[in-house]
PDB file of C-alpha atoms in Angstrom:
ATOM      1  CA  MET A   1      37.836  -3.580   5.823  1.00 45.00           C
ATOM      2  CA  SER A   2      34.061  -4.081   5.905  1.00 47.00           C
ATOM      3  CA  TYR A   3      32.269  -6.187   8.474  1.00 47.00           C
ATOM      4  CA  LEU A   4      30.524  -9.198   6.953  1.00 51.00           C
ATOM      5  CA  ILE A   5      27.722 -11.334   8.389  1.00 50.00           C
ATOM      6  CA  LYS A   6      30.156 -14.262   8.502  1.00 54.00           C
ATOM      7  CA  ASP A   7      32.335 -12.268  10.923  1.00 56.00           C
ATOM      8  CA  LEU A   8      29.546 -12.094  13.512  1.00 53.00           C
ATOM      9  CA  PRO A   9      29.481 -14.500  16.464  1.00 56.00           C
ATOM     10  CA  LEU A  10      27.550 -17.690  15.608  1.00 52.00           C
ATOM     11  CA  ASP A  11      24.600 -16.848  17.853  1.00 54.00           C
ATOM     12  CA  GLU A  12      24.246 -13.451  16.149  1.00 62.00           C
ATOM     13  CA  LYS A  13      24.237 -14.653  12.552  1.00 80.00           C
ATOM     14  CA  PRO A  14      20.774 -13.973  11.094  1.00 83.00           C
ATOM     15  CA  ARG A  15      21.072 -16.542   8.298  1.00 85.00           C
ATOM     16  CA  GLU A  16      21.784 -19.370  10.716  1.00 86.00           C
ATOM     17  CA  LYS A  17      18.983 -18.155  12.967  1.00 83.00           C
ATOM     18  CA  ALA A  18      16.558 -18.072  10.023  1.00 83.00           C
ATOM     19  CA  LYS A  19      17.526 -21.599   8.933  1.00 85.00           C
ATOM     20  CA  LYS A  20      17.090 -22.963  12.429  1.00 82.00           C
ATOM     21  CA  TYR A  21      14.036 -21.060  13.657  1.00 82.00           C
ATOM     22  CA  GLY A  22      12.416 -19.453  10.574  1.00 85.00           C
ATOM     23  CA  PHE A  23      12.503 -15.971   9.067  1.00 84.00           C
ATOM     24  CA  GLN A  24       9.626 -14.828  11.253  1.00 84.00           C
ATOM     25  CA  THR A  25      11.961 -14.979  14.273  1.00 87.00           C
ATOM     26  CA  LEU A  26      14.318 -12.365  12.828  1.00 84.00           C
ATOM     27  CA  SER A  27      14.200  -8.734  13.860  1.00 89.00           C
ATOM     28  CA  ASN A  28      13.965  -5.981  11.246  1.00 89.00           C
ATOM     29  CA  VAL A  29      17.660  -5.280  11.758  1.00 88.00           C
ATOM     30  CA  GLU A  30      18.532  -8.933  11.150  1.00 89.00           C
ATOM     31  CA  LEU A  31      16.450  -9.091   7.972  1.00 89.00           C
ATOM     32  CA  LEU A  32      18.118  -5.957   6.637  1.00 87.00           C
ATOM     33  CA  SER A  33      21.517  -7.372   7.563  1.00 87.00           C
ATOM     34  CA  ILE A  34      20.915 -10.381   5.323  1.00 88.00           C
ATOM     35  CA  LEU A  35      20.037  -8.116   2.415  1.00 87.00           C
ATOM     36  CA  ILE A  36      22.921  -5.664   2.717  1.00 86.00           C
ATOM     37  CA  ARG A  37      25.423  -8.472   3.522  1.00 83.00           C
ATOM     38  CA  CYS A  38      28.266  -6.302   4.782  1.00 84.00           C
ATOM     39  CA  GLY A  39      28.930  -3.208   6.812  1.00 79.00           C
ATOM     40  CA  SER A  40      31.456  -0.423   6.306  1.00 78.00           C
ATOM     41  CA  LYS A  41      35.014   0.234   7.398  1.00 78.00           C
ATOM     42  CA  ASN A  42      33.981   1.372  10.854  1.00 80.00           C
ATOM     43  CA  CYS A  43      30.529  -0.159  11.302  1.00 82.00           C
ATOM     44  CA  SER A  44      29.318  -3.752  11.433  1.00 84.00           C
ATOM     45  CA  VAL A  45      26.567  -4.901   9.121  1.00 85.00           C
ATOM     46  CA  LYS A  46      24.083  -4.790  12.007  1.00 86.00           C
ATOM     47  CA  GLU A  47      25.088  -1.231  12.872  1.00 88.00           C
ATOM     48  CA  VAL A  48      24.532  -0.161   9.274  1.00 88.00           C
ATOM     49  CA  ALA A  49      21.109  -1.840   9.320  1.00 88.00           C
ATOM     50  CA  GLN A  50      20.221  -0.095  12.586  1.00 90.00           C
ATOM     51  CA  ASP A  51      21.317   3.255  11.158  1.00 89.00           C
ATOM     52  CA  ILE A  52      19.142   2.711   8.063  1.00 90.00           C
ATOM     53  CA  LEU A  53      16.042   2.081  10.174  1.00 89.00           C
ATOM     54  CA  HIS A  54      16.784   5.081  12.386  1.00 89.00           C
ATOM     55  CA  SER A  55      17.424   7.386   9.419  1.00 88.00           C
ATOM     56  CA  VAL A  56      14.245   6.500   7.504  1.00 87.00           C
ATOM     57  CA  GLY A  57      11.995   6.471  10.577  1.00 87.00           C
ATOM     58  CA  GLY A  58      11.448   2.734  10.867  1.00 85.00           C
ATOM     59  CA  LEU A  59      10.720  -0.061   8.423  1.00 84.00           C
ATOM     60  CA  SER A  60       7.748   1.722   6.850  1.00 82.00           C
ATOM     61  CA  GLY A  61      10.069   4.560   5.814  1.00 83.00           C
ATOM     62  CA  LEU A  62      11.675   2.284   3.228  1.00 86.00           C
ATOM     63  CA  ARG A  63       8.420   2.298   1.288  1.00 80.00           C
ATOM     64  CA  ASP A  64       8.727   5.918   0.155  1.00 79.00           C
ATOM     65  CA  ILE A  65      12.464   6.635   0.143  1.00 86.00           C
ATOM     66  CA  ARG A  66      14.298   6.966  -3.162  1.00 87.00           C
ATOM     67  CA  VAL A  67      17.478   5.156  -4.171  1.00 89.00           C
ATOM     68  CA  SER A  68      19.355   8.462  -4.422  1.00 90.00           C
ATOM     69  CA  LYS A  69      18.592   9.364  -0.802  1.00 90.00           C
ATOM     70  CA  LEU A  70      19.028   5.884   0.692  1.00 89.00           C
ATOM     71  CA  SER A  71      22.366   5.375  -1.055  1.00 89.00           C
ATOM     72  CA  LYS A  72      23.802   8.462   0.677  1.00 90.00           C
ATOM     73  CA  LEU A  73      23.485   6.903   4.142  1.00 88.00           C
ATOM     74  CA  TYR A  74      26.820   5.858   5.603  1.00 86.00           C
ATOM     75  CA  GLY A  75      27.716   2.290   4.693  1.00 86.00           C
ATOM     76  CA  VAL A  76      24.911   1.881   2.159  1.00 89.00           C
ATOM     77  CA  GLY A  77      25.756   2.984  -1.375  1.00 89.00           C
ATOM     78  CA  GLU A  78      23.780   2.494  -4.558  1.00 90.00           C
ATOM     79  CA  VAL A  79      23.992  -1.311  -4.831  1.00 91.00           C
ATOM     80  CA  LYS A  80      22.686  -1.911  -1.305  1.00 89.00           C
ATOM     81  CA  ALA A  81      20.006   0.755  -1.715  1.00 87.00           C
ATOM     82  CA  ILE A  82      18.735  -0.878  -4.919  1.00 92.00           C
ATOM     83  CA  THR A  83      18.763  -4.307  -3.254  1.00 91.00           C
ATOM     84  CA  LEU A  84      16.729  -3.077  -0.284  1.00 89.00           C
ATOM     85  CA  LEU A  85      14.144  -1.236  -2.347  1.00 89.00           C
ATOM     86  CA  ALA A  86      13.791  -4.196  -4.710  1.00 90.00           C
ATOM     87  CA  ALA A  87      12.952  -6.318  -1.653  1.00 88.00           C
ATOM     88  CA  VAL A  88      10.395  -3.701  -0.555  1.00 87.00           C
ATOM     89  CA  GLU A  89       8.729  -3.816  -3.973  1.00 84.00           C
ATOM     90  CA  LEU A  90       8.621  -7.625  -3.892  1.00 86.00           C
ATOM     91  CA  GLY A  91       6.884  -7.447  -0.518  1.00 82.00           C
ATOM     92  CA  ARG A  92       4.391  -4.962  -1.899  1.00 75.00           C
ATOM     93  CA  ARG A  93       3.601  -7.234  -4.839  1.00 74.00           C
ATOM     94  CA  LEU A  94       3.276 -10.304  -2.637  1.00 76.00           C
ATOM     95  CA  SER A  95       0.658  -8.516  -0.541  1.00 70.00           C
ATOM     96  CA  ALA A  96      -1.483  -7.968  -3.650  1.00 64.00           C
ATOM     97  CA  PRO A  97      -3.673 -10.769  -5.025  1.00 59.00           C
ATOM     98  CA  ASP A  98      -2.564 -12.826  -8.006  1.00 57.00           C
ATOM     99  CA  GLU A  99      -3.252 -10.878 -11.182  1.00 52.00           C
ATOM    100  CA  LYS A 100      -4.776 -14.012 -12.724  1.00 50.00           C
ATOM    101  CA  GLU A 101      -7.208 -14.438  -9.839  1.00 65.00           C
ATOM    102  CA  LYS A 102     -10.643 -12.989 -10.501  1.00 80.00           C
ATOM    103  CA  ILE A 103     -11.964 -11.165  -7.451  1.00 86.00           C
ATOM    104  CA  GLN A 104     -15.686 -10.722  -6.907  1.00 90.00           C
ATOM    105  CA  ILE A 105     -16.782  -7.917  -4.617  1.00 91.00           C
ATOM    106  CA  ASN A 106     -20.215  -8.537  -3.132  1.00 90.00           C
ATOM    107  CA  GLU A 107     -20.051  -6.664   0.175  1.00 91.00           C
ATOM    108  CA  SER A 108     -18.335  -3.672   1.723  1.00 93.00           C
ATOM    109  CA  LYS A 109     -16.354  -5.758   4.199  1.00 92.00           C
ATOM    110  CA  LYS A 110     -14.738  -7.607   1.297  1.00 92.00           C
ATOM    111  CA  VAL A 111     -13.629  -4.255  -0.136  1.00 93.00           C
ATOM    112  CA  PHE A 112     -11.993  -3.506   3.210  1.00 92.00           C
ATOM    113  CA  LEU A 113     -10.231  -6.876   3.390  1.00 89.00           C
ATOM    114  CA  TYR A 114      -9.124  -6.638  -0.245  1.00 89.00           C
ATOM    115  CA  CYS A 115      -7.693  -3.130   0.064  1.00 88.00           C
ATOM    116  CA  GLN A 116      -6.472  -2.945   3.672  1.00 86.00           C
ATOM    117  CA  SER A 117      -2.927  -4.152   2.956  1.00 82.00           C
ATOM    118  CA  ARG A 118      -2.565  -1.669   0.091  1.00 79.00           C
ATOM    119  CA  PHE A 119      -3.001   1.245   2.463  1.00 82.00           C
ATOM    120  CA  ALA A 120      -1.291  -0.160   5.561  1.00 76.00           C
ATOM    121  CA  LEU A 121       1.888   1.925   5.229  1.00 74.00           C
ATOM    122  CA  GLU A 122       0.537   4.911   3.333  1.00 77.00           C
ATOM    123  CA  LYS A 123       1.207   8.349   4.791  1.00 80.00           C
ATOM    124  CA  GLN A 124      -0.944  10.188   2.257  1.00 82.00           C
ATOM    125  CA  GLU A 125      -4.541   9.775   1.244  1.00 87.00           C
ATOM    126  CA  LYS A 126      -5.078   7.897  -2.010  1.00 88.00           C
ATOM    127  CA  LEU A 127      -8.254   7.404  -3.983  1.00 90.00           C
ATOM    128  CA  LEU A 128      -8.375   3.913  -5.491  1.00 92.00           C
ATOM    129  CA  VAL A 129     -11.167   2.945  -7.875  1.00 95.00           C
ATOM    130  CA  LEU A 130     -12.314  -0.628  -8.483  1.00 96.00           C
ATOM    131  CA  PHE A 131     -13.880  -1.054 -11.930  1.00 96.00           C
ATOM    132  CA  LEU A 132     -16.455  -3.858 -11.995  1.00 95.00           C
ATOM    133  CA  ASP A 133     -18.222  -6.033 -14.551  1.00 94.00           C
ATOM    134  CA  PRO A 134     -21.966  -6.876 -14.320  1.00 94.00           C
ATOM    135  CA  ARG A 135     -21.281  -9.677 -11.796  1.00 93.00           C
ATOM    136  CA  ASN A 136     -19.109  -7.471  -9.566  1.00 93.00           C
ATOM    137  CA  TYR A 137     -15.819  -9.009 -10.645  1.00 94.00           C
ATOM    138  CA  ILE A 138     -12.924  -6.562 -10.673  1.00 93.00           C
ATOM    139  CA  LEU A 139     -11.870  -5.702 -14.211  1.00 92.00           C
ATOM    140  CA  GLU A 140      -9.195  -3.257 -13.149  1.00 91.00           C
ATOM    141  CA  GLU A 141      -8.143  -1.089 -10.239  1.00 91.00           C
ATOM    142  CA  LYS A 142      -6.376   2.232 -10.421  1.00 89.00           C
ATOM    143  CA  VAL A 143      -5.182   4.979  -8.088  1.00 88.00           C
ATOM    144  CA  ILE A 144      -6.871   8.084  -9.464  1.00 86.00           C
ATOM    145  CA  PHE A 145      -5.689  10.654  -6.955  1.00 83.00           C
ATOM    146  CA  GLN A 146      -3.137  11.094  -4.180  1.00 78.00           C
ATOM    147  CA  GLY A 147      -3.268  13.857  -1.593  1.00 70.00           C
ATOM    148  CA  THR A 148      -5.918  15.594   0.497  1.00 58.00           C
ATOM    149  CA  ALA A 149      -9.445  14.556  -0.460  1.00 48.00           C
ATOM    150  CA  ASP A 150     -10.517  18.013  -1.646  1.00 48.00           C
ATOM    151  CA  GLN A 151     -13.427  17.883  -4.058  1.00 45.00           C
ATOM    152  CA  SER A 152     -11.884  20.634  -6.185  1.00 44.00           C
ATOM    153  CA  PHE A 153      -8.991  18.347  -7.189  1.00 60.00           C
ATOM    154  CA  ILE A 154     -10.838  15.054  -7.718  1.00 74.00           C
ATOM    155  CA  HIS A 155     -12.589  15.074 -11.080  1.00 82.00           C
ATOM    156  CA  PRO A 156     -15.205  12.449 -11.971  1.00 89.00           C
ATOM    157  CA  ARG A 157     -14.002  12.577 -15.587  1.00 90.00           C
ATOM    158  CA  ASP A 158     -10.701  10.950 -14.580  1.00 89.00           C
ATOM    159  CA  ILE A 159     -12.625   8.065 -13.042  1.00 93.00           C
ATOM    160  CA  PHE A 160     -15.205   7.574 -15.756  1.00 95.00           C
ATOM    161  CA  GLN A 161     -12.776   7.897 -18.661  1.00 93.00           C
ATOM    162  CA  GLU A 162     -11.009   4.866 -17.239  1.00 92.00           C
ATOM    163  CA  ALA A 163     -14.319   3.095 -16.625  1.00 94.00           C
ATOM    164  CA  VAL A 164     -15.244   3.460 -20.305  1.00 94.00           C
ATOM    165  CA  LEU A 165     -11.808   2.219 -21.422  1.00 92.00           C
ATOM    166  CA  VAL A 166     -12.129  -1.047 -19.449  1.00 92.00           C
ATOM    167  CA  ASN A 167     -15.861  -1.497 -20.178  1.00 93.00           C
ATOM    168  CA  ALA A 168     -16.821  -1.248 -16.512  1.00 95.00           C
ATOM    169  CA  VAL A 169     -20.523  -1.101 -15.723  1.00 96.00           C
ATOM    170  CA  LYS A 170     -20.128   0.058 -12.115  1.00 96.00           C
ATOM    171  CA  ILE A 171     -17.416   1.338  -9.780  1.00 97.00           C
ATOM    172  CA  ILE A 172     -16.404   1.308  -6.129  1.00 97.00           C
ATOM    173  CA  CYS A 173     -14.245   4.086  -4.716  1.00 95.00           C
ATOM    174  CA  VAL A 174     -11.849   3.346  -1.872  1.00 95.00           C
ATOM    175  CA  HIS A 175      -9.592   5.718  -0.009  1.00 92.00           C
ATOM    176  CA  ASN A 176      -7.586   5.713   3.195  1.00 91.00           C
ATOM    177  CA  HIS A 177      -7.347   7.936   6.239  1.00 91.00           C
ATOM    178  CA  PRO A 178      -3.703   7.807   7.439  1.00 88.00           C
ATOM    179  CA  SER A 179      -4.916   9.154  10.808  1.00 88.00           C
ATOM    180  CA  GLY A 180      -6.594   5.782  11.369  1.00 88.00           C
ATOM    181  CA  ASN A 181     -10.073   7.282  11.867  1.00 91.00           C
ATOM    182  CA  ALA A 182     -12.366   5.956   9.145  1.00 91.00           C
ATOM    183  CA  SER A 183     -15.164   8.486   9.711  1.00 92.00           C
ATOM    184  CA  PRO A 184     -15.910  10.579   6.591  1.00 92.00           C
ATOM    185  CA  SER A 185     -14.972  14.243   6.513  1.00 90.00           C
ATOM    186  CA  LEU A 186     -17.069  16.957   4.891  1.00 90.00           C
ATOM    187  CA  ALA A 187     -14.743  16.778   1.871  1.00 88.00           C
ATOM    188  CA  ASP A 188     -15.378  13.015   1.660  1.00 90.00           C
ATOM    189  CA  GLU A 189     -19.112  13.648   1.659  1.00 91.00           C
ATOM    190  CA  LEU A 190     -18.873  16.216  -1.142  1.00 90.00           C
ATOM    191  CA  VAL A 191     -16.535  14.098  -3.280  1.00 89.00           C
ATOM    192  CA  THR A 192     -18.777  11.062  -2.913  1.00 93.00           C
ATOM    193  CA  LYS A 193     -21.886  13.014  -3.928  1.00 93.00           C
ATOM    194  CA  LYS A 194     -20.129  14.463  -6.966  1.00 92.00           C
ATOM    195  CA  ILE A 195     -18.925  11.057  -8.176  1.00 94.00           C
ATOM    196  CA  TYR A 196     -22.300   9.450  -7.444  1.00 94.00           C
ATOM    197  CA  ASP A 197     -24.191  12.084  -9.457  1.00 94.00           C
ATOM    198  CA  ALA A 198     -21.775  11.777 -12.387  1.00 95.00           C
ATOM    199  CA  GLY A 199     -22.171   7.992 -12.347  1.00 95.00           C
ATOM    200  CA  LEU A 200     -25.961   8.262 -12.530  1.00 94.00           C
ATOM    201  CA  LEU A 201     -25.681  10.627 -15.465  1.00 95.00           C
ATOM    202  CA  LEU A 202     -23.274   8.359 -17.363  1.00 94.00           C
ATOM    203  CA  GLY A 203     -24.975   5.072 -16.505  1.00 95.00           C
ATOM    204  CA  ILE A 204     -21.944   3.742 -14.596  1.00 96.00           C
ATOM    205  CA  PRO A 205     -23.152   3.869 -10.995  1.00 96.00           C
ATOM    206  CA  LEU A 206     -21.012   4.327  -7.907  1.00 96.00           C
ATOM    207  CA  VAL A 207     -21.872   1.212  -5.872  1.00 95.00           C
ATOM    208  CA  ASP A 208     -20.017   2.210  -2.718  1.00 95.00           C
ATOM    209  CA  HIS A 209     -17.323   4.464  -1.319  1.00 95.00           C
ATOM    210  CA  VAL A 210     -15.283   2.736   1.389  1.00 96.00           C
ATOM    211  CA  ILE A 211     -12.931   4.620   3.690  1.00 94.00           C
ATOM    212  CA  ILE A 212     -10.124   2.528   5.178  1.00 93.00           C
ATOM    213  CA  GLY A 213      -8.992   3.348   8.720  1.00 90.00           C
ATOM    214  CA  LYS A 214      -6.403   1.624  10.873  1.00 86.00           C
ATOM    215  CA  ASN A 215      -8.400  -1.482  11.755  1.00 85.00           C
ATOM    216  CA  ASP A 216     -11.869  -0.618  10.505  1.00 91.00           C
ATOM    217  CA  TYR A 217     -13.725   0.978   7.636  1.00 94.00           C
ATOM    218  CA  TYR A 218     -16.652   3.218   6.791  1.00 95.00           C
ATOM    219  CA  SER A 219     -18.995   2.279   3.941  1.00 95.00           C
ATOM    220  CA  PHE A 220     -21.329   4.882   2.457  1.00 94.00           C
ATOM    221  CA  LEU A 221     -23.485   2.046   1.136  1.00 92.00           C
ATOM    222  CA  GLU A 222     -23.873   0.421   4.566  1.00 90.00           C
ATOM    223  CA  HIS A 223     -24.480   3.648   6.432  1.00 87.00           C
ATOM    224  CA  ARG A 224     -26.629   5.439   3.854  1.00 75.00           C
ATOM    225  CA  LYS A 225     -28.425   2.397   2.422  1.00 62.00           C
ATOM    226  CA  GLY A 226     -27.505   3.566  -1.075  1.00 54.00           C
ATOM    227  CA  GLY A 227     -28.692   7.122  -0.476  1.00 59.00           C
ATOM    228  CA  PHE A 228     -25.505   8.977  -1.316  1.00 62.00           C
TER     229      PHE A 228
END
């Protein structure tokens, strides 16, 4: 038989705890227990939840794991794996602003605050581009590149093709440093210069390039006063 949440002692039942004290009082294991509902023949639901967290390297590991791999963990299976990853995707979408909300970017700090949650759990560098209208409202945002910020792999044409498609008049580039250190590398400097020069040539200027660290950011605009 499998071990259900209802079989747990009353003071260990996460649903009752959430109802009485709020979901914020639940541990990661308890939250996962609610989602997976039951354990396996030899493991309680909490033990299965603990094993999931251990196997994926903590809660953040659920962000990148695939259904096929998660479902192979003991006591999980495909249905539970799909349920968990659906919850992860909902959390990701909730952290993003409402698609109907128009966001105006008028300073580098606002870029940092707008994008920080997007990169919070990322283990790889990603280059995100914000495409702006004449009043600095975001028309669209798109991840253009994922991986090491090597200038030989990041092509301005990929950025500016998209800019033309959405009728953007200016762009802001944003990328993360998973190490937590927001200081630009030599590769960051070269990539920024290449994109900036291409923007001048095409009449779609690069307004800023913001690097997101753990709790801070680096803005080329702020530090270089526009002199990329």
